[in-house]
Backbone as ProteinMPNN parsed JSONL, in Angstrom:
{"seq_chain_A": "XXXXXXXXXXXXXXXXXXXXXXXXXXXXXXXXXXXXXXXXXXXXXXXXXXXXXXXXXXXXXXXXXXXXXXXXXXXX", "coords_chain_A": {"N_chain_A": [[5.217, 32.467, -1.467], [3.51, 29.976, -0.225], [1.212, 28.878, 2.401], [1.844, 26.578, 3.402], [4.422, 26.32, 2.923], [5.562, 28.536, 4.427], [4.304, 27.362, 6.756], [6.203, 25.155, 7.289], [8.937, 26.48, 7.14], [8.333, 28.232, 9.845], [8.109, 25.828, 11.051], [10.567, 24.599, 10.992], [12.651, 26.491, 11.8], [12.084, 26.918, 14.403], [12.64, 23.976, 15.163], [15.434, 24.561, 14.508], [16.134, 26.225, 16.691], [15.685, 24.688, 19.141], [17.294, 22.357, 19.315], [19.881, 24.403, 18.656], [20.411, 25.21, 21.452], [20.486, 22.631, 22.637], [22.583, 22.222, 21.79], [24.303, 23.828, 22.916], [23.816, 23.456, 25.571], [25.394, 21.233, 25.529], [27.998, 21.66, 24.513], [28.382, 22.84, 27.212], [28.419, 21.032, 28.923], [30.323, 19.509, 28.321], [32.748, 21.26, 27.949], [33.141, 21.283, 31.309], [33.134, 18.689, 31.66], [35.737, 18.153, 30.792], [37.155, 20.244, 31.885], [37.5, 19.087, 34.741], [38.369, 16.559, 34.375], [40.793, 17.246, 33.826], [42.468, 17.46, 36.557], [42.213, 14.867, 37.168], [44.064, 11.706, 38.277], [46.749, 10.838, 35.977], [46.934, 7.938, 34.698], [43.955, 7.477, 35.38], [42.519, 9.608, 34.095], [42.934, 9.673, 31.296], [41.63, 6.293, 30.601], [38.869, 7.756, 31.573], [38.022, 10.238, 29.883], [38.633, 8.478, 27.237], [36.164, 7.277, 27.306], [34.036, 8.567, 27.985], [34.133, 11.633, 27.837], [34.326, 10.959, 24.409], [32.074, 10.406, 24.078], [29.949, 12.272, 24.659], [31.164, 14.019, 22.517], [30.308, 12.244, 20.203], [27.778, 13.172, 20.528], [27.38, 15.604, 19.94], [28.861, 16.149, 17.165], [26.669, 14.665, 16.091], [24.559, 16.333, 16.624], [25.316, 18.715, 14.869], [25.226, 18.025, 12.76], [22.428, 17.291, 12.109], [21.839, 20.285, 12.56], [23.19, 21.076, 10.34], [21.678, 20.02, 7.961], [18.807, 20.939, 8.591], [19.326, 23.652, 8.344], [20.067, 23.995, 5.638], [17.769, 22.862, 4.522], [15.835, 25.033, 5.059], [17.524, 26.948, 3.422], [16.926, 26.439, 1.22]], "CA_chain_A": [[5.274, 31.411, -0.462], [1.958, 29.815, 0.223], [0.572, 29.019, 3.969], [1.85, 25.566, 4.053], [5.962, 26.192, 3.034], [5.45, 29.3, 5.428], [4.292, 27.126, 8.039], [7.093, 24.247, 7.206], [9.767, 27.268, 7.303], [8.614, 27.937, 11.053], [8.932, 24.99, 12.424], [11.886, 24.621, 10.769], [13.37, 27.226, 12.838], [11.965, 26.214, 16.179], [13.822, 22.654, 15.254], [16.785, 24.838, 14.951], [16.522, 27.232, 17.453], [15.569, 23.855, 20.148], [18.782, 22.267, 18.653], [20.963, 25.121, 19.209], [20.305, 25.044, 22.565], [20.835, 21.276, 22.693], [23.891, 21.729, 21.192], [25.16, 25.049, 23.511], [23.882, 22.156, 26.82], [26.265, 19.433, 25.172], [28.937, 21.822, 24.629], [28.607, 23.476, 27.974], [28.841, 19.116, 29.826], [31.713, 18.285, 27.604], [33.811, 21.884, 28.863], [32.65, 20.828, 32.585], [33.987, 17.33, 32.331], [37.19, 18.315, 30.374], [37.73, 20.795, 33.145], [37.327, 18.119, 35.349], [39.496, 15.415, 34.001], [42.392, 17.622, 34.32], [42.224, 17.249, 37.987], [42.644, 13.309, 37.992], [45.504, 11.17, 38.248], [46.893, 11.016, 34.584], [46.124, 6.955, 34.274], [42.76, 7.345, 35.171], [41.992, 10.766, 32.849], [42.939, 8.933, 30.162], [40.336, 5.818, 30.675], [37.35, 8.247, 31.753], [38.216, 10.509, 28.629], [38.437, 7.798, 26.407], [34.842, 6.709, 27.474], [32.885, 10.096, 28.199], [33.981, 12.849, 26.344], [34.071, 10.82, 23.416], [30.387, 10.166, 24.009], [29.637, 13.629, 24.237], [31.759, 14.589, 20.997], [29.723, 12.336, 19.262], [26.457, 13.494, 20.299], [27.635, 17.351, 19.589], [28.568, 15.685, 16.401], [25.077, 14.239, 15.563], [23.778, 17.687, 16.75], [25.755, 19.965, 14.238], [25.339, 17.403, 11.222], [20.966, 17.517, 12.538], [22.029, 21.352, 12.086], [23.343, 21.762, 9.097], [20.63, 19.912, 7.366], [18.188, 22.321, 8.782], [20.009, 25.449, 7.882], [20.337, 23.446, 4.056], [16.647, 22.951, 3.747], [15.968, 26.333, 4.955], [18.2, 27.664, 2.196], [16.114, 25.829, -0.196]], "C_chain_A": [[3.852, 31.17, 0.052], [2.029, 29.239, 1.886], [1.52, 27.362, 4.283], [3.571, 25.517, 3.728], [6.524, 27.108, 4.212], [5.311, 28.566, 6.684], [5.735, 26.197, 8.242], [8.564, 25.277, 7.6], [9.537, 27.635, 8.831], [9.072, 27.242, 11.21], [10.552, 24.109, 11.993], [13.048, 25.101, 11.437], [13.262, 26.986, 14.45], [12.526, 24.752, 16.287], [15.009, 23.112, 15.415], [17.136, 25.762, 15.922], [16.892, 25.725, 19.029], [17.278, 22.804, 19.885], [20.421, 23.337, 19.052], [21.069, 25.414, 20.59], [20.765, 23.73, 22.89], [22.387, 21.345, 22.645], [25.029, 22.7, 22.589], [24.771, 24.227, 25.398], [25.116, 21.738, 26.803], [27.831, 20.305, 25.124], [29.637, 22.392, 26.054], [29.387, 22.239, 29.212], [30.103, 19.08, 29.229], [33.342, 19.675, 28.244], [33.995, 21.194, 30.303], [33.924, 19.765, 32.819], [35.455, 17.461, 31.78], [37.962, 19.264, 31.663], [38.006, 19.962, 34.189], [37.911, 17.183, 35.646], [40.897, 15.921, 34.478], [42.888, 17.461, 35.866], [42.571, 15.656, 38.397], [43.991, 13.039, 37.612], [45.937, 10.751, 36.141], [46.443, 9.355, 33.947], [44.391, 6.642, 33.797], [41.734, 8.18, 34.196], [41.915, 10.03, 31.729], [41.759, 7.785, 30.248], [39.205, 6.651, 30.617], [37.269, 9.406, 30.337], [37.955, 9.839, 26.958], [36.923, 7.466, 26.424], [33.61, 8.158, 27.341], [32.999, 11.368, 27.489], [33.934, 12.138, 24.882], [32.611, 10.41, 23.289], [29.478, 11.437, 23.607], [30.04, 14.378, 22.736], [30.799, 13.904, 20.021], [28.156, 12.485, 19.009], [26.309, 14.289, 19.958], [27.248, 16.762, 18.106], [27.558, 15.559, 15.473], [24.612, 15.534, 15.352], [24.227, 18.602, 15.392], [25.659, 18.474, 12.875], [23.347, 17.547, 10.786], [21.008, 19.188, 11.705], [21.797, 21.9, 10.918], [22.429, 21.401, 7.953], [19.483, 20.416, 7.654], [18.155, 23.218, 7.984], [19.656, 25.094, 6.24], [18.836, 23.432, 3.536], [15.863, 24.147, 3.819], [16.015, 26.507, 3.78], [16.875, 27.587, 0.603], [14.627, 26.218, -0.802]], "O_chain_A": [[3.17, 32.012, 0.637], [3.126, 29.28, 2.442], [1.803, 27.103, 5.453], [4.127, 24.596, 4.328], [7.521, 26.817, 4.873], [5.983, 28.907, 7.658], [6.401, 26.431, 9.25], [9.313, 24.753, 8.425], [10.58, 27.4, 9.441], [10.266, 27.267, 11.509], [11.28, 23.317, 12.592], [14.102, 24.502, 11.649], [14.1, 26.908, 15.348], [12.856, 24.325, 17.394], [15.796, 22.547, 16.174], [18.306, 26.123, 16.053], [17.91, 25.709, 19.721], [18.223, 22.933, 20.663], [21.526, 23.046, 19.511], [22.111, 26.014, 20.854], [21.728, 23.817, 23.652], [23.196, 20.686, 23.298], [26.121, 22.338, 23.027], [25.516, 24.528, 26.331], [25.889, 21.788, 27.76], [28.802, 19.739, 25.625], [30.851, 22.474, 26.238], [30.341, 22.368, 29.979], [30.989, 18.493, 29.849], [34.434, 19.348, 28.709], [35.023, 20.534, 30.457], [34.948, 19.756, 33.502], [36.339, 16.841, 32.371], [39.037, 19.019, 32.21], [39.111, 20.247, 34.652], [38.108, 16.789, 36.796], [41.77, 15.384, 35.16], [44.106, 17.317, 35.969], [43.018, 15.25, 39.469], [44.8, 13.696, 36.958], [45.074, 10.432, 35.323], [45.753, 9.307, 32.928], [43.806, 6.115, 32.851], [40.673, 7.811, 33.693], [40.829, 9.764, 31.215], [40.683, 8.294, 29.934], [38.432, 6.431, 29.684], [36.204, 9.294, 29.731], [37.42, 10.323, 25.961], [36.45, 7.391, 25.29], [32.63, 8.397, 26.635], [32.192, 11.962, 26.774], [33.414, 12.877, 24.047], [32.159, 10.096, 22.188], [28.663, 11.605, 22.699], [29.32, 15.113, 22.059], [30.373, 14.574, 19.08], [27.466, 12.194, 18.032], [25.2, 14.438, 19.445], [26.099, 16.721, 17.667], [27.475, 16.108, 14.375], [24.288, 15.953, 14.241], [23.297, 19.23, 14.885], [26.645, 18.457, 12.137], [22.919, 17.797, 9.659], [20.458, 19.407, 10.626], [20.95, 22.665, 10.458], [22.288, 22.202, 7.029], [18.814, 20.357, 6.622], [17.321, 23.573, 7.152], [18.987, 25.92, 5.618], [18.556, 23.852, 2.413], [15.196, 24.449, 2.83], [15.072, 26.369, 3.001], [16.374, 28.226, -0.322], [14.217, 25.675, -1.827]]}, "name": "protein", "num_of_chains": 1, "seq": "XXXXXXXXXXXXXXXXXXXXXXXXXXXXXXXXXXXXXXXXXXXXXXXXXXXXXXXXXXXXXXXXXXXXXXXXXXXX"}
């Protein structure tokens, strides 16, 4: 491994370490507000559900697809 796949393999990992953090944020907001929801009137859960956690799901989403192409070029 020469100096410059060595260095590419860091910051490879500090993309995924800053990432897994991102991701362990996004999952920590999306418990929060699910906890949260349960608490309203059942009309309105439904609307703010429909709108906000699915926002969050698909930024997790993004995050763990960001991920796994990481981890994949890693491998490589």
């Amino acid at each position: 491994m020469d100096m410059h796949e060595k260095g590419k393999a860091v910051q490879e990992s500090v993309e995924l370490r800053k990432l897994n953090t991102l991701i362990k944020g996004e999952e920590e907001k999306l418990a929060l507000k699910k906890n949260r929801f349960q608490k309203l009137t059942k009309k309105h859960r439904i609307w703010v559900m429909n709108r906000e956690i699915r926002e969050l799901e698909l930024k997790l989403n993004r995050l763990y697809k960001e991920k796994k192409l990481i981890e994949e070029n890693e491998e490589e």
